[in-house]
Amino acid sequence: MYNKEKMKQLLYEANHVDPMNDYAYFSKIKEIMTLLQSREDLNEFSQYMEHMTRDEYGILGSFIDEIDAKYVTRNFTEALKKLIKKYPLDLPKDYKDPQIEQVMLEAFEEELNRREKEATED
């Protein structure tokens, strides 16, 4: 169940874990994921995303591919779009691979569109 203060604390802790300690970092990511287990959780998290720092956004990239697409909401995808625009990666112009956040955004939008199409067909 989502808790804004707990999320803020976990993102802070994940950002300050010893970079050489993968276990500690991914333990924090696992804790973060326990807060994002429903559509309601992601909707509330999307409000937090509106004010994320660059560091928090960097941590989001570590777990975005673990978010279950069935919980994704339009609010979440819109907040993610804003973050991608707000904090663009400084990559060389010849860099071809899309960032994970962009790939996941496209997958989430496809899932939302599929669900909306199914709902209108019923």
mmCIF file of C-alpha atoms in Angstrom:
data_model
loop_
_atom_site.group_PDB
_atom_site.id
_atom_site.type_symbol
_atom_site.label_atom_id
_atom_site.label_comp_id
_atom_site.label_asym_id
_atom_site.label_seq_id
_atom_site.Cartn_x
_atom_site.Cartn_y
_atom_site.Cartn_z
ATOM 1 C CA MET A 1 0.000 0.000 0.000
ATOM 2 C CA TYR A 2 1.354 3.393 -1.025
ATOM 3 C CA ASN A 3 2.623 5.800 1.611
ATOM 4 C CA LYS A 4 4.128 9.088 0.420
ATOM 5 C CA GLU A 5 6.455 9.563 3.400
ATOM 6 C CA LYS A 6 7.687 5.966 3.232
ATOM 7 C CA MET A 7 8.317 6.346 -0.521
ATOM 8 C CA LYS A 8 10.254 9.552 0.043
ATOM 9 C CA GLN A 9 12.339 7.865 2.746
ATOM 10 C CA LEU A 10 13.059 4.781 0.603
ATOM 11 C CA LEU A 11 14.045 6.853 -2.436
ATOM 12 C CA TYR A 12 16.383 8.875 -0.212
ATOM 13 C CA GLU A 13 17.897 5.720 1.283
ATOM 14 C CA ALA A 14 18.315 4.090 -2.135
ATOM 15 C CA ASN A 15 20.096 7.214 -3.347
ATOM 16 C CA HIS A 16 22.510 7.108 -0.402
ATOM 17 C CA VAL A 17 23.368 3.405 -0.372
ATOM 18 C CA ASP A 18 27.022 2.519 -0.922
ATOM 19 C CA PRO A 19 27.314 2.194 -4.730
ATOM 20 C CA MET A 20 29.385 -0.960 -4.279
ATOM 21 C CA ASN A 21 26.628 -2.667 -2.275
ATOM 22 C CA ASP A 22 24.161 -3.982 -4.865
ATOM 23 C CA TYR A 23 22.349 -6.083 -2.278
ATOM 24 C CA ALA A 24 21.503 -3.053 -0.113
ATOM 25 C CA TYR A 25 20.423 -1.017 -3.137
ATOM 26 C CA PHE A 26 18.148 -3.685 -4.573
ATOM 27 C CA SER A 27 16.731 -4.385 -1.119
ATOM 28 C CA LYS A 28 15.564 -0.758 -1.105
ATOM 29 C CA ILE A 29 14.109 -1.192 -4.597
ATOM 30 C CA LYS A 30 12.253 -4.288 -3.396
ATOM 31 C CA GLU A 31 10.805 -2.250 -0.509
ATOM 32 C CA ILE A 32 9.771 0.497 -2.928
ATOM 33 C CA MET A 33 7.962 -2.060 -5.074
ATOM 34 C CA THR A 34 5.889 -3.193 -2.081
ATOM 35 C CA LEU A 35 4.368 0.300 -2.086
ATOM 36 C CA LEU A 36 3.285 0.049 -5.734
ATOM 37 C CA GLN A 37 0.923 -2.910 -5.831
ATOM 38 C CA SER A 38 -2.316 -1.470 -7.208
ATOM 39 C CA ARG A 39 -3.713 1.136 -9.573
ATOM 40 C CA GLU A 40 -4.527 3.315 -6.594
ATOM 41 C CA ASP A 41 -0.902 3.081 -5.427
ATOM 42 C CA LEU A 42 0.403 4.139 -8.840
ATOM 43 C CA ASN A 43 -2.128 6.959 -9.063
ATOM 44 C CA GLU A 44 -0.944 8.317 -5.720
ATOM 45 C CA PHE A 45 2.698 7.797 -6.704
ATOM 46 C CA SER A 46 2.107 9.761 -9.912
ATOM 47 C CA GLN A 47 1.314 12.803 -7.748
ATOM 48 C CA TYR A 48 4.674 12.351 -6.005
ATOM 49 C CA MET A 49 6.373 12.018 -9.397
ATOM 50 C CA GLU A 50 5.278 15.565 -10.263
ATOM 51 C CA HIS A 51 7.894 16.843 -7.781
ATOM 52 C CA MET A 52 10.664 14.254 -8.097
ATOM 53 C CA THR A 53 14.269 15.365 -8.010
ATOM 54 C CA ARG A 54 16.727 14.264 -10.679
ATOM 55 C CA ASP A 55 18.220 11.762 -8.208
ATOM 56 C CA GLU A 56 14.813 10.253 -7.451
ATOM 57 C CA TYR A 57 14.086 10.041 -11.164
ATOM 58 C CA GLY A 58 17.376 8.181 -11.600
ATOM 59 C CA ILE A 59 16.255 5.640 -9.015
ATOM 60 C CA LEU A 60 12.898 5.305 -10.790
ATOM 61 C CA GLY A 61 14.877 4.030 -13.786
ATOM 62 C CA SER A 62 16.097 1.156 -11.604
ATOM 63 C CA PHE A 63 12.645 -0.220 -10.940
ATOM 64 C CA ILE A 64 10.355 1.074 -13.668
ATOM 65 C CA ASP A 65 10.598 -2.195 -15.584
ATOM 66 C CA GLU A 66 9.346 -4.055 -12.497
ATOM 67 C CA ILE A 67 6.082 -2.113 -12.306
ATOM 68 C CA ASP A 68 3.205 -4.375 -13.268
ATOM 69 C CA ALA A 69 1.557 -2.935 -16.382
ATOM 70 C CA LYS A 70 -1.873 -3.998 -15.157
ATOM 71 C CA TYR A 71 -1.598 -1.343 -12.429
ATOM 72 C CA VAL A 72 -0.551 1.491 -14.741
ATOM 73 C CA THR A 73 -2.901 4.457 -15.017
ATOM 74 C CA ARG A 74 -3.114 7.385 -17.413
ATOM 75 C CA ASN A 75 -2.006 9.695 -14.562
ATOM 76 C CA PHE A 76 1.121 7.587 -14.113
ATOM 77 C CA THR A 77 2.051 7.661 -17.811
ATOM 78 C CA GLU A 78 1.472 11.419 -17.989
ATOM 79 C CA ALA A 79 3.684 11.975 -14.930
ATOM 80 C CA LEU A 80 6.370 9.768 -16.494
ATOM 81 C CA LYS A 81 6.236 11.766 -19.749
ATOM 82 C CA LYS A 82 6.753 14.972 -17.781
ATOM 83 C CA LEU A 83 9.747 13.508 -15.951
ATOM 84 C CA ILE A 84 11.353 12.309 -19.185
ATOM 85 C CA LYS A 85 10.966 15.804 -20.599
ATOM 86 C CA LYS A 86 12.082 17.514 -17.361
ATOM 87 C CA TYR A 87 15.239 15.419 -16.947
ATOM 88 C CA PRO A 88 16.506 14.467 -20.412
ATOM 89 C CA LEU A 89 19.585 12.297 -20.503
ATOM 90 C CA ASP A 90 22.698 14.023 -21.751
ATOM 91 C CA LEU A 91 23.623 11.482 -24.408
ATOM 92 C CA PRO A 92 25.767 11.854 -27.522
ATOM 93 C CA LYS A 93 23.744 12.608 -30.669
ATOM 94 C CA ASP A 94 24.780 9.300 -32.251
ATOM 95 C CA TYR A 95 23.508 7.283 -29.258
ATOM 96 C CA LYS A 96 20.746 5.059 -30.609
ATOM 97 C CA ASP A 97 19.396 3.037 -27.683
ATOM 98 C CA PRO A 98 16.287 4.541 -26.082
ATOM 99 C CA GLN A 99 16.347 5.072 -22.336
ATOM 100 C CA ILE A 100 14.531 2.455 -20.259
ATOM 101 C CA GLU A 101 11.976 4.996 -19.071
ATOM 102 C CA GLN A 102 10.956 5.739 -22.678
ATOM 103 C CA VAL A 103 10.721 2.047 -23.556
ATOM 104 C CA MET A 104 8.570 1.349 -20.509
ATOM 105 C CA LEU A 105 6.396 4.407 -21.160
ATOM 106 C CA GLU A 106 5.597 3.057 -24.620
ATOM 107 C CA ALA A 107 4.805 -0.394 -23.202
ATOM 108 C CA PHE A 108 2.586 1.107 -20.498
ATOM 109 C CA GLU A 109 0.715 3.232 -23.037
ATOM 110 C CA GLU A 110 0.149 0.181 -25.246
ATOM 111 C CA GLU A 111 -1.311 -1.658 -22.250
ATOM 112 C CA LEU A 112 -3.561 1.281 -21.373
ATOM 113 C CA ASN A 113 -4.776 1.558 -24.961
ATOM 114 C CA ARG A 114 -5.463 -2.183 -25.071
ATOM 115 C CA ARG A 115 -7.464 -2.005 -21.834
ATOM 116 C CA GLU A 116 -9.423 1.021 -23.041
ATOM 117 C CA LYS A 117 -10.192 -0.704 -26.345
ATOM 118 C CA GLU A 118 -11.397 -3.821 -24.515
ATOM 119 C CA ALA A 119 -13.593 -1.692 -22.259
ATOM 120 C CA THR A 120 -15.268 0.007 -25.221
ATOM 121 C CA GLU A 121 -15.822 -3.313 -26.996
ATOM 122 C CA ASP A 122 -17.669 -4.763 -23.994
#
